Amino acid sequence: MRRLSGFWPWLLSLAVGLFLGLAGYTFYHAQGASYLSNDPRACVNCHIMREQYDGWQKASHHAVATCNDCHVPHEFFRKYFSKAENGFWHSRGFTLQDFHEPIRIKPHNRVILQENCVGCHTNLVSQIATHAGNDQRMLDCVRCHPSVGHGPTQ
Amino acid sequence: MKFRPHVIYPVLILLVAAATVGVMLLLQNINQRMAEAEETVFRVTEISEATVDPAEWGQNYPRQYDSYQRTVDMERTRHGGSEAFQRLDEDPVWRTIFAGYAFGVDYREDRGHAYMLADQDITVRVKIVKQPGSCLHCHSAVLPAYYEQGVAAGVPADEAHRQEAIFAGFEIVSSMPYTVARPLVEHPITCGDCHDPETMQLRITRPAFFYGIQALARSAAPLPHLPSIERWRADGQQGEYDPNTLASRQEMRSFVCAQCHVEYYFKGEEKIVTYPWDEGLLVEEIETYYDTVGHTDWVHKMSGAPVLKAQHPEFELWSQGIHARSGVACADCHMPYKREGAVKVSDHHVRSPLLNVAAACQTCHNFPEGEMKARAEAIQDRTVALMNRAEEAINALILDLQTAQAAGIPAEQLTAAQEYQRKAQWRLDFIAAENSNGFHAPQESARSLAEAIDYARQGQLALANVTPVVALR
């Protein structure tokens, strides 16, 4: 009996080790670490946002803002929570191939975007209450300035 | 509870094994997506100018071929679609408007690209009227036939003279009777009609479009939506405008469609397919051209008016609309990009954007699908309402002319009213035969229909002026 119970921990260790190794390799192979960075190229790893990325290269904000500057919150905790949440939905969508096309920004991500517009342009718009996320009270900046981030449509 | 290692450990190991299987599946999926992104084209077979069968092209381009084959689908939209319903039954007033013409006997809604040749074979129009080989210019993959006929007529059979042979063959085949020319072709539109077999670049192949777009380029009509023509004009109009070398890729994504989706007529005894663009693309500019060359499609059986039949002036009407002015090509809405895995392909299932709203509209318009569809259908509903009024007005004029003729009124007193019928009917048919129910250029459609109604009623007034109204009734 004692010899048998001594055998199990070894086997479990082997199984867990194999799992961690394979999981680690998959993470590396899928460039998992790049998603923690601010590098815009990470956003085109999976090709879905190729148009948005290409458009950004030609857009007026190219020189001053990257994907994360506009699309994720700037505070540490909210930033990585937002990355984790979007990362989950994006991975799920790309794996199962079941998302709406053309892709659309989610309402709460639009609020983040609007906050980030105002975050940088605060001097300019300080005399206007911009009501991020509330269409009834004010339109988002990108409603009338749609090309600043991803360039002109078409 | 007693710790039982021979139960706990195997369960844990199985759980880890299951999780490992999950990780491996994910890895496999990631690898598949990465492979899709790298793979472009595998040339498993050689494609040349002589390859007509789309299935052969499909071996190299399976994704495009799959969607191309789906043009067999038949689906109705609110006002049109790709189902061959008889429009003469839907709206019997057209029997009166087309009286004396083949369209008054058979006027079916057109089906998808896959049926273009089969439908041409079965339409009653080909049976009751002797049609020329010109029809094949747009109803078939006709290039090899043109080439062979050109070579048979003496053009050298080499690459340098390919274009020359095709143009010569075009004239020869156009002049043949349809029944003689028909066995020369086998397939409806195929890949090579729009694509270079070597490079897959878009290309113009249809002789009538070359002649038409060259005439249009030489005209004075402003063409802000076709920048390469404006540039050619500004550069001093060197030689002839050549779309294959001068047009941008975005312009080519409309031009390849405009090879056939246009207004045309068969010129002279040779029955050469001709696009009437010498004056411009507007409805009255094309009318001016027809008046100048003295073209009449048929003499109306009930009214005696020398009238015109519009074909399907999609390119002409699109040219007047806001989408053309914004640089949107035919392919943007009718063949929008779609994604299969990590590969982006243009959808070769050419169809009404109303059947594919998300891909067709939402790439540019950030509104819900229902909203986009409602906007398009509102335009179509309004256009159809105006069309119905124009049909009624022309119907009334035709009946008045018929009554006047029956009353023995001299022919010269009817000429003015008959001229009005020609004008009115041309403007109505230009919008009715066009395949968007006004969507391609809503305001221009309304203008054309408003003029149609006005000319028809002016025709009735002209009759009332020369004849006591009482005598007519």
XYZ file of C-alpha atoms in Angstrom:
627
model
C 0.000 0.000 0.000
C 2.746 2.415 0.918
C 4.616 1.652 -2.255
C 1.492 2.334 -4.323
C 0.792 5.724 -2.690
C 4.410 6.701 -3.300
C 3.883 6.062 -7.017
C 0.902 8.431 -7.476
C 2.590 11.749 -6.570
C 5.294 11.048 -9.143
C 2.756 10.313 -11.861
C 0.696 13.417 -11.005
C 3.840 15.556 -11.044
C 4.644 14.219 -14.483
C 1.118 14.980 -15.720
C 1.125 18.497 -14.282
C 4.583 19.101 -15.667
C 3.540 18.001 -19.138
C 0.473 20.210 -18.939
C 2.475 23.230 -17.841
C 5.032 22.614 -20.537
C 2.457 22.345 -23.282
C 0.467 25.275 -21.933
C 3.663 27.309 -21.725
C 4.644 26.392 -25.252
C 1.152 27.271 -26.551
C 1.359 30.633 -24.755
C 4.767 31.284 -26.299
C 3.733 30.044 -29.742
C 0.640 32.256 -29.698
C 2.839 35.244 -28.704
C 0.925 35.468 -25.417
C 3.381 37.829 -23.772
C 2.939 40.415 -26.537
C -0.610 41.052 -25.333
C 0.737 42.446 -22.079
C 2.747 45.054 -23.979
C 1.756 48.375 -25.561
C 3.029 47.344 -28.986
C 0.282 47.917 -31.627
C 1.595 44.967 -33.620
C 0.211 42.666 -30.941
C -3.276 43.745 -32.030
C -2.744 42.320 -35.533
C -1.339 38.983 -34.369
C -4.628 37.389 -35.347
C -5.255 39.435 -38.553
C -8.812 40.430 -37.722
C -7.804 44.021 -36.973
C -5.513 44.328 -39.970
C -7.710 47.023 -41.561
C -7.863 49.029 -38.354
C -4.096 48.713 -37.924
C -3.413 49.690 -41.538
C -5.826 52.587 -41.255
C -4.160 53.803 -38.059
C -0.812 53.944 -39.890
C -2.354 56.574 -42.169
C -4.398 58.392 -39.544
C -3.661 61.694 -37.889
C -3.181 60.097 -34.464
C -0.503 57.714 -35.708
C 2.306 59.860 -34.342
C 0.769 60.531 -30.949
C -1.312 57.544 -29.890
C -1.171 53.756 -30.214
C -4.031 51.280 -29.874
C -3.785 51.119 -26.095
C -3.689 54.901 -25.658
C -7.233 55.147 -27.005
C -8.722 51.721 -26.354
C -7.696 50.747 -22.827
C -7.914 52.752 -19.600
C -4.699 54.318 -18.389
C -4.883 53.329 -14.699
C -2.924 50.154 -13.880
C -5.707 47.990 -12.495
C -8.408 49.022 -14.997
C -5.936 48.713 -17.862
C -5.076 45.078 -17.215
C -8.645 44.185 -16.313
C -9.750 45.628 -19.661
C -6.987 43.755 -21.492
C -7.970 40.495 -19.757
C -11.657 40.968 -20.524
C -11.181 41.910 -24.182
C -8.505 39.250 -24.529
C -10.996 36.643 -23.388
C -13.695 37.712 -25.863
C -11.253 38.115 -28.732
C -9.674 34.681 -28.177
C -13.063 33.085 -27.828
C -14.340 34.778 -31.001
C -11.300 33.968 -33.092
C -11.211 30.358 -31.921
C -14.904 29.681 -32.419
C -15.252 32.051 -35.428
C -18.670 33.200 -34.266
C -18.394 36.987 -34.027
C -20.279 39.711 -35.920
C -18.580 41.132 -38.949
C -17.588 43.827 -39.597
C -16.298 43.997 -36.027
C -17.895 46.557 -33.739
C -16.699 48.242 -30.576
C -18.663 47.177 -27.475
C -20.614 49.914 -25.653
C -18.420 49.871 -22.538
C -15.279 49.996 -24.696
C -16.736 53.036 -26.432
C -17.018 54.717 -23.037
C -13.328 54.000 -22.438
C -12.497 55.413 -25.892
C -14.455 58.582 -25.213
C -12.750 59.011 -21.827
C -9.385 58.707 -23.539
C -10.272 61.323 -26.182
C -11.147 63.714 -23.406
C -8.135 62.589 -21.376
C -5.690 64.047 -23.887
C -7.826 66.871 -25.256
C -8.980 68.025 -21.877
C -7.766 71.606 -22.375
C -9.712 71.927 -25.592
C -12.955 70.476 -24.308
C -12.842 71.613 -20.701
C -15.745 73.987 -21.327
C -17.932 71.164 -22.680
C -19.457 68.387 -20.607
C -18.805 65.337 -22.819
C -20.863 62.662 -21.017
C -18.886 59.585 -22.033
C -21.238 56.736 -22.879
C -24.406 58.805 -22.808
C -25.666 59.341 -26.353
C -28.766 61.067 -25.101
C -26.778 63.939 -23.675
C -23.803 64.220 -26.014
C -22.386 62.458 -29.067
C -18.998 60.777 -28.821
C -16.063 62.640 -30.359
C -15.592 59.920 -33.016
C -19.150 60.315 -34.230
C -18.045 63.422 -36.119
C -14.289 62.739 -36.189
C -14.342 59.098 -37.315
C -11.109 59.219 -39.290
C -8.715 60.457 -36.598
C -7.936 56.984 -35.329
C -8.245 54.592 -38.239
C -8.014 56.961 -41.179
C -10.744 57.734 -43.675
C -13.211 54.945 -44.402
C -12.523 53.482 -47.844
C -13.075 11.255 5.199
C -10.267 8.834 4.671
C -7.528 9.897 2.258
C -7.584 7.310 -0.534
C -4.626 7.888 -2.851
C -5.622 5.245 -5.403
C -8.856 7.213 -6.058
C -7.775 10.838 -5.642
C -4.586 10.655 -7.725
C -6.113 8.978 -10.813
C -8.926 11.542 -10.814
C -6.436 14.412 -10.590
C -4.338 12.891 -13.345
C -7.392 12.482 -15.580
C -8.336 16.133 -14.977
C -4.831 17.270 -15.909
C -4.986 14.991 -18.975
C -8.319 16.535 -20.031
C -6.899 20.042 -19.588
C -3.880 18.990 -21.654
C -6.144 17.793 -24.455
C -7.809 21.214 -24.340
C -4.459 22.968 -24.617
C -3.463 20.763 -27.554
C -6.729 21.527 -29.349
C -6.129 25.233 -28.810
C -2.578 24.867 -30.110
C -3.871 23.092 -33.175
C -6.444 25.843 -33.760
C -3.779 28.539 -33.403
C -1.541 26.694 -35.859
C -4.401 26.395 -38.320
C -5.109 30.142 -38.167
C -1.424 30.916 -38.586
C -1.218 28.593 -41.588
C -4.298 30.206 -43.143
C -2.702 33.607 -42.787
C 0.447 32.476 -44.572
C -1.150 30.467 -47.337
C -2.025 32.569 -50.337
C -2.484 30.540 -53.490
C -1.476 27.030 -54.429
C -1.150 26.647 -58.171
C -2.250 23.089 -58.562
C -3.113 23.540 -62.237
C -1.955 25.791 -65.033
C -4.410 28.490 -66.078
C -4.137 30.177 -69.456
C -6.164 32.388 -71.772
C -7.667 29.214 -73.210
C -9.020 28.024 -69.820
C -12.747 28.688 -69.953
C -14.130 26.172 -67.460
C -14.418 27.991 -64.108
C -13.975 24.665 -62.302
C -10.372 24.585 -63.502
C -9.704 28.053 -62.142
C -11.453 26.862 -58.996
C -8.717 24.327 -58.340
C -6.303 27.198 -57.772
C -8.799 29.579 -56.196
C -11.223 27.344 -54.290
C -12.549 30.052 -51.966
C -13.529 32.420 -54.763
C -14.924 29.548 -56.802
C -17.109 28.344 -53.943
C -18.841 31.682 -53.615
C -18.986 32.153 -57.416
C -20.985 28.937 -57.632
C -23.531 30.281 -55.189
C -24.866 32.690 -57.821
C -27.318 29.870 -58.533
C -29.186 30.945 -55.386
C -32.615 32.444 -55.977
C -33.913 34.853 -53.395
C -36.446 37.669 -53.537
C -35.874 41.096 -52.101
C -38.811 43.439 -51.537
C -38.821 44.782 -55.120
C -36.430 42.499 -56.998
C -33.975 39.749 -56.235
C -32.796 36.822 -58.311
C -35.965 34.863 -58.972
C -37.310 34.743 -62.528
C -40.822 36.027 -61.845
C -42.734 37.381 -64.848
C -42.757 41.156 -64.532
C -45.540 41.421 -67.108
C -47.845 39.565 -64.726
C -46.651 41.502 -61.697
C -47.486 44.776 -63.451
C -49.563 44.211 -66.630
C -49.290 47.851 -67.734
C -45.879 46.883 -69.164
C -47.651 44.787 -71.811
C -49.098 48.059 -73.100
C -45.851 49.989 -72.767
C -43.897 47.294 -74.666
C -46.653 46.543 -77.214
C -45.130 45.336 -80.461
C -41.780 44.492 -78.878
C -40.399 41.158 -77.664
C -40.290 42.432 -74.092
C -44.082 42.747 -74.213
C -44.228 38.949 -74.444
C -41.560 37.887 -71.969
C -40.022 40.162 -69.337
C -38.706 38.060 -66.497
C -36.699 39.303 -63.541
C -33.071 38.373 -64.078
C -31.498 35.591 -62.091
C -27.909 35.206 -60.843
C -24.778 35.106 -63.005
C -24.921 31.301 -63.164
C -28.084 31.485 -65.297
C -27.102 34.189 -67.798
C -26.575 31.794 -70.676
C -29.362 29.337 -69.821
C -31.910 32.146 -69.404
C -30.877 33.577 -72.752
C -31.609 30.163 -74.287
C -35.085 29.829 -72.811
C -36.468 33.348 -73.104
C -39.358 33.644 -75.564
C -37.689 36.821 -76.846
C -35.062 34.754 -78.670
C -37.696 32.487 -80.144
C -40.104 35.037 -81.599
C -37.438 37.457 -82.846
C -34.316 36.534 -84.780
C -31.555 37.681 -82.441
C -27.922 38.274 -83.423
C -24.738 36.742 -82.000
C -24.154 40.106 -80.284
C -26.030 38.758 -77.234
C -23.085 36.488 -76.429
C -20.904 39.542 -75.729
C -22.412 39.618 -72.259
C -24.277 36.353 -71.853
C -21.270 34.049 -72.058
C -17.567 33.466 -71.575
C -17.055 34.496 -75.172
C -13.382 35.534 -75.318
C -11.929 32.279 -76.717
C -14.663 32.235 -79.369
C -13.842 35.832 -80.385
C -10.144 34.979 -80.477
C -10.624 31.877 -82.620
C -12.920 33.672 -85.051
C -10.419 36.532 -85.291
C -7.582 34.117 -86.018
C -9.712 32.273 -88.558
C -10.283 35.619 -90.279
C -6.548 36.104 -90.703
C -5.210 37.826 -87.579
C -1.846 36.231 -86.587
C -2.292 33.732 -83.744
C 0.242 35.048 -81.252
C 0.203 36.959 -77.952
C 1.053 40.285 -79.582
C -2.061 40.105 -81.759
C -4.420 38.613 -79.142
C -6.348 41.854 -78.597
C -6.601 42.486 -82.316
C -7.951 38.971 -82.901
C -10.533 39.405 -80.127
C -11.749 42.705 -81.592
C -11.993 41.176 -85.076
C -13.824 38.130 -83.694
C -16.198 40.418 -81.803
C -17.435 41.944 -85.065
C -17.696 38.565 -86.779
C -19.632 36.859 -83.960
C -21.936 39.888 -83.440
C -23.063 39.685 -87.050
C -23.852 35.949 -86.924
C -27.410 34.798 -86.290
C -27.780 33.816 -82.626
C -28.402 30.163 -83.439
C -25.156 29.989 -85.427
C -23.099 31.775 -82.780
C -24.537 29.953 -79.773
C -22.565 26.673 -80.225
C -19.309 28.682 -80.050
C -19.747 29.203 -76.298
C -20.270 26.847 -73.407
C -20.141 28.751 -70.132
C -21.705 31.816 -68.580
C -19.342 34.540 -67.321
C -16.112 33.003 -66.095
C -13.002 34.062 -64.203
C -11.038 35.212 -67.258
C -13.717 37.729 -68.190
C -12.527 39.951 -65.323
C -9.149 38.452 -64.321
C -5.787 38.055 -66.025
C -5.023 34.312 -65.874
C -1.344 34.950 -65.097
C -1.564 37.597 -62.406
C -5.260 37.531 -61.448
C -5.232 41.330 -61.840
C -8.595 42.795 -62.776
C -8.784 43.509 -66.487
C -11.200 44.753 -69.119
C -11.895 42.218 -71.864
C -15.109 43.356 -73.551
C -14.616 45.209 -76.864
C -17.840 47.210 -76.520
C -16.679 48.582 -73.172
C -13.340 49.649 -74.644
C -15.118 51.562 -77.403
C -17.712 52.947 -74.973
C -15.332 54.173 -72.292
C -13.049 55.686 -74.966
C -15.983 57.629 -76.390
C -16.981 58.693 -72.885
C -13.429 59.833 -72.136
C -13.421 61.966 -75.297
C -16.791 63.529 -74.397
C -17.188 66.757 -72.457
C -19.221 65.114 -69.659
C -17.737 65.785 -66.218
C -16.649 62.518 -64.581
C -15.511 63.363 -61.049
C -16.098 59.781 -59.922
C -13.644 58.425 -62.510
C -10.398 60.253 -61.635
C -8.216 58.367 -64.129
C -10.334 59.693 -67.020
C -10.190 63.232 -65.642
C -6.406 62.822 -65.403
C -6.167 61.512 -68.961
C -8.119 64.552 -70.138
C -5.944 66.939 -68.151
C -2.831 65.296 -69.617
C -3.922 66.330 -73.111
C -5.880 63.253 -74.218
C -2.925 61.258 -75.567
C -4.163 58.540 -77.925
C -7.145 56.608 -76.582
C -8.045 56.181 -72.918
C -7.064 52.628 -71.878
C -8.724 51.410 -68.681
C -6.340 48.461 -68.338
C -3.302 50.696 -68.004
C -4.746 53.957 -66.644
C -7.574 53.072 -64.250
C -6.925 52.621 -60.541
C -7.712 49.320 -58.902
C -10.744 50.898 -57.223
C -12.054 52.108 -60.612
C -11.445 48.653 -62.065
C -13.637 47.198 -59.316
C -16.492 49.049 -61.044
C -15.283 48.880 -64.650
C -15.215 45.089 -64.790
C -18.938 45.120 -63.917
C -19.583 47.993 -66.328
C -18.396 45.750 -69.143
C -21.985 44.512 -69.236
C -24.213 46.262 -66.662
C -24.834 49.193 -68.980
C -27.175 50.642 -71.585
C -26.398 49.378 -75.104
C -27.828 48.924 -78.587
C -26.929 46.891 -81.642
C -25.465 49.299 -84.185
C -26.235 48.976 -87.877
C -26.786 45.893 -89.969
C -23.675 44.329 -88.437
C -25.420 44.381 -85.025
C -22.298 45.607 -83.227
C -22.870 45.940 -79.465
C -22.452 49.654 -78.795
C -22.515 51.679 -75.566
C -24.094 55.088 -76.305
C -21.777 57.255 -74.230
C -20.526 59.776 -76.816
C -22.391 62.625 -75.089
C -22.140 61.368 -71.480
C -23.899 59.007 -69.099
C -27.040 60.992 -68.165
C -30.421 59.771 -69.363
C -30.893 62.775 -71.672
C -27.297 62.617 -72.943
C -27.830 59.040 -74.070
C -31.144 60.117 -75.596
C -29.353 62.857 -77.507
C -26.948 60.254 -78.849
C -29.800 58.014 -80.017
C -31.609 60.981 -81.587
C -28.393 62.007 -83.358
C -27.697 58.588 -84.854
C -31.409 58.144 -85.544
C -31.806 54.988 -83.483
C -35.230 53.576 -82.653
C -35.722 50.181 -81.018
C -39.230 49.662 -82.371
C -42.373 51.427 -83.498
C -44.996 51.172 -80.797
C -47.806 48.925 -81.974
C -50.666 50.863 -80.373
C -49.478 54.452 -80.693
C -47.144 54.407 -83.703
C -44.420 56.197 -81.683
C -40.747 55.486 -82.513
C -39.628 54.380 -79.062
C -36.470 53.274 -77.259
C -35.884 50.328 -74.947
C -33.527 50.871 -72.029
C -31.412 47.873 -71.090
C -29.875 47.816 -67.626
C -27.993 51.078 -67.124
C -26.547 50.231 -63.696
C -23.143 51.814 -64.410
C -24.762 54.948 -65.789
C -27.122 55.431 -62.844
C -24.494 54.511 -60.225
C -22.344 57.223 -61.799
C -24.914 59.834 -60.732
C -25.105 58.691 -57.103
C -23.438 59.590 -53.841
C -21.715 56.209 -53.518
C -19.865 56.673 -56.802
C -18.883 60.201 -55.783
C -17.537 58.832 -52.502
C -15.301 56.362 -54.301
C -17.393 53.287 -53.551
C -17.094 50.647 -56.276
C -19.671 48.071 -57.408
C -17.613 45.327 -55.765
C -17.621 47.115 -52.399
C -21.329 46.388 -51.924
C -22.021 43.540 -54.361
C -18.834 41.553 -53.642
C -17.793 42.780 -50.177
C -14.784 41.276 -48.471
C -15.502 38.329 -46.254
C -13.261 36.366 -43.966
C -12.773 32.633 -43.937
C -10.626 31.736 -40.942
C -7.707 34.147 -41.137
C -8.031 34.701 -44.907
C -9.822 37.676 -46.415
C -11.480 37.101 -49.800
C -13.869 39.135 -51.893
C -17.241 37.443 -52.027
C -17.813 36.153 -55.566
C -21.431 35.388 -54.768
C -22.503 38.560 -56.573
C -25.955 39.534 -55.317
C -28.189 42.244 -53.934
C -26.572 43.946 -50.928
C -30.009 43.748 -49.295
C -29.272 40.042 -48.821
C -25.903 40.727 -47.205
C -26.346 43.967 -45.277
C -23.685 43.457 -42.617
C -20.800 42.978 -45.031
C -22.155 45.317 -47.703
C -23.130 48.352 -45.613
C -21.673 48.162 -42.135
C -18.050 48.357 -43.228
C -18.703 52.071 -43.765
C -22.040 52.728 -42.039
C -21.973 52.181 -38.311
C -25.691 51.532 -37.875
C -27.670 48.359 -37.175
C -28.508 46.070 -40.090
C -32.220 46.744 -39.751
C -31.646 50.476 -39.980
C -29.493 50.158 -43.120
C -32.027 47.909 -44.792
C -34.865 50.264 -43.887
C -32.994 53.210 -45.432
C -32.410 51.331 -48.692
C -35.976 50.096 -48.873
C -37.360 53.563 -48.163
C -35.497 54.801 -51.263
C -36.807 51.883 -53.302
C -40.390 52.261 -52.067
C -40.399 55.939 -53.063
C -38.861 55.206 -56.452
C -41.351 52.422 -57.145
C -44.236 54.738 -56.205
C -42.974 57.302 -58.722
C -42.444 54.562 -61.296
C -46.050 53.446 -60.932
C -47.238 56.988 -61.580
C -45.022 57.275 -64.628
C -46.339 53.947 -65.954
C -49.909 55.182 -65.555
C -49.146 58.490 -67.258
C -47.512 56.783 -70.254
C -50.291 54.225 -70.424
C -52.802 57.102 -70.621
C -50.832 58.773 -73.431
C -50.602 55.501 -75.389
C -54.368 54.964 -75.105
C -55.043 58.552 -76.200
C -52.764 58.115 -79.217
C -54.511 54.867 -80.070
C -57.907 56.566 -79.859
C -56.690 59.454 -81.986
C -55.400 57.077 -84.658
C -58.662 55.146 -84.639
C -60.518 58.464 -85.053
C -58.615 58.992 -88.301
C -56.616 62.013 -87.216
C -53.816 62.655 -89.755
C -50.413 61.213 -88.829
C -48.590 64.564 -88.874
C -50.844 65.865 -86.097
C -49.769 62.956 -83.886
C -46.024 63.396 -84.321
C -45.573 65.764 -81.376
C -47.415 63.464 -78.966
C -45.486 60.460 -80.260
C -42.234 62.320 -79.648
C -43.366 62.986 -76.083
C -44.096 59.288 -75.664
C -40.577 58.450 -76.829
C -39.092 60.873 -74.307
C -41.349 59.802 -71.445
C -40.994 56.092 -72.037
C -37.206 56.331 -72.311
C -36.987 58.122 -68.965
C -39.276 55.636 -67.236
C -37.601 52.573 -68.695
C -34.142 53.923 -67.857
C -35.077 53.629 -64.175
C -37.362 50.582 -64.452
C -34.887 48.437 -66.393
C -32.078 49.503 -64.095
C -31.549 46.964 -61.334
C -31.586 49.017 -58.145
C -35.081 50.524 -58.023
C -33.499 53.929 -57.666
C -30.955 53.062 -54.988
C -27.868 53.646 -57.139
C -28.835 57.344 -57.448
C -32.103 58.210 -55.685
C -32.384 61.865 -56.659
C -31.402 61.256 -60.273
C -33.990 58.467 -60.468
C -36.683 60.768 -59.151
C -35.661 63.448 -61.649
C -35.875 61.020 -64.536
C -39.281 59.726 -63.423
C -40.622 63.224 -62.809
C -39.636 64.153 -66.360
C -41.259 60.959 -67.635
C -44.545 61.870 -65.975
C -44.332 65.442 -67.263
C -43.555 64.413 -70.857
C -46.385 61.872 -70.868
C -48.898 64.460 -69.689
C -47.457 67.042 -72.122
C -48.084 64.461 -74.822
C -51.713 64.247 -73.785
C -51.936 68.050 -73.821
C -50.423 68.117 -77.301
C -53.175 65.788 -78.462
C -55.808 67.888 -76.766
C -54.480 70.949 -78.622
C -54.692 69.510 -82.124
C -57.958 67.686 -81.659
C -61.171 68.502 -79.878
C -60.892 66.540 -76.623
C -64.477 65.421 -77.078
C -63.603 63.748 -80.340
C -61.055 61.632 -78.560
C -63.264 60.197 -75.874
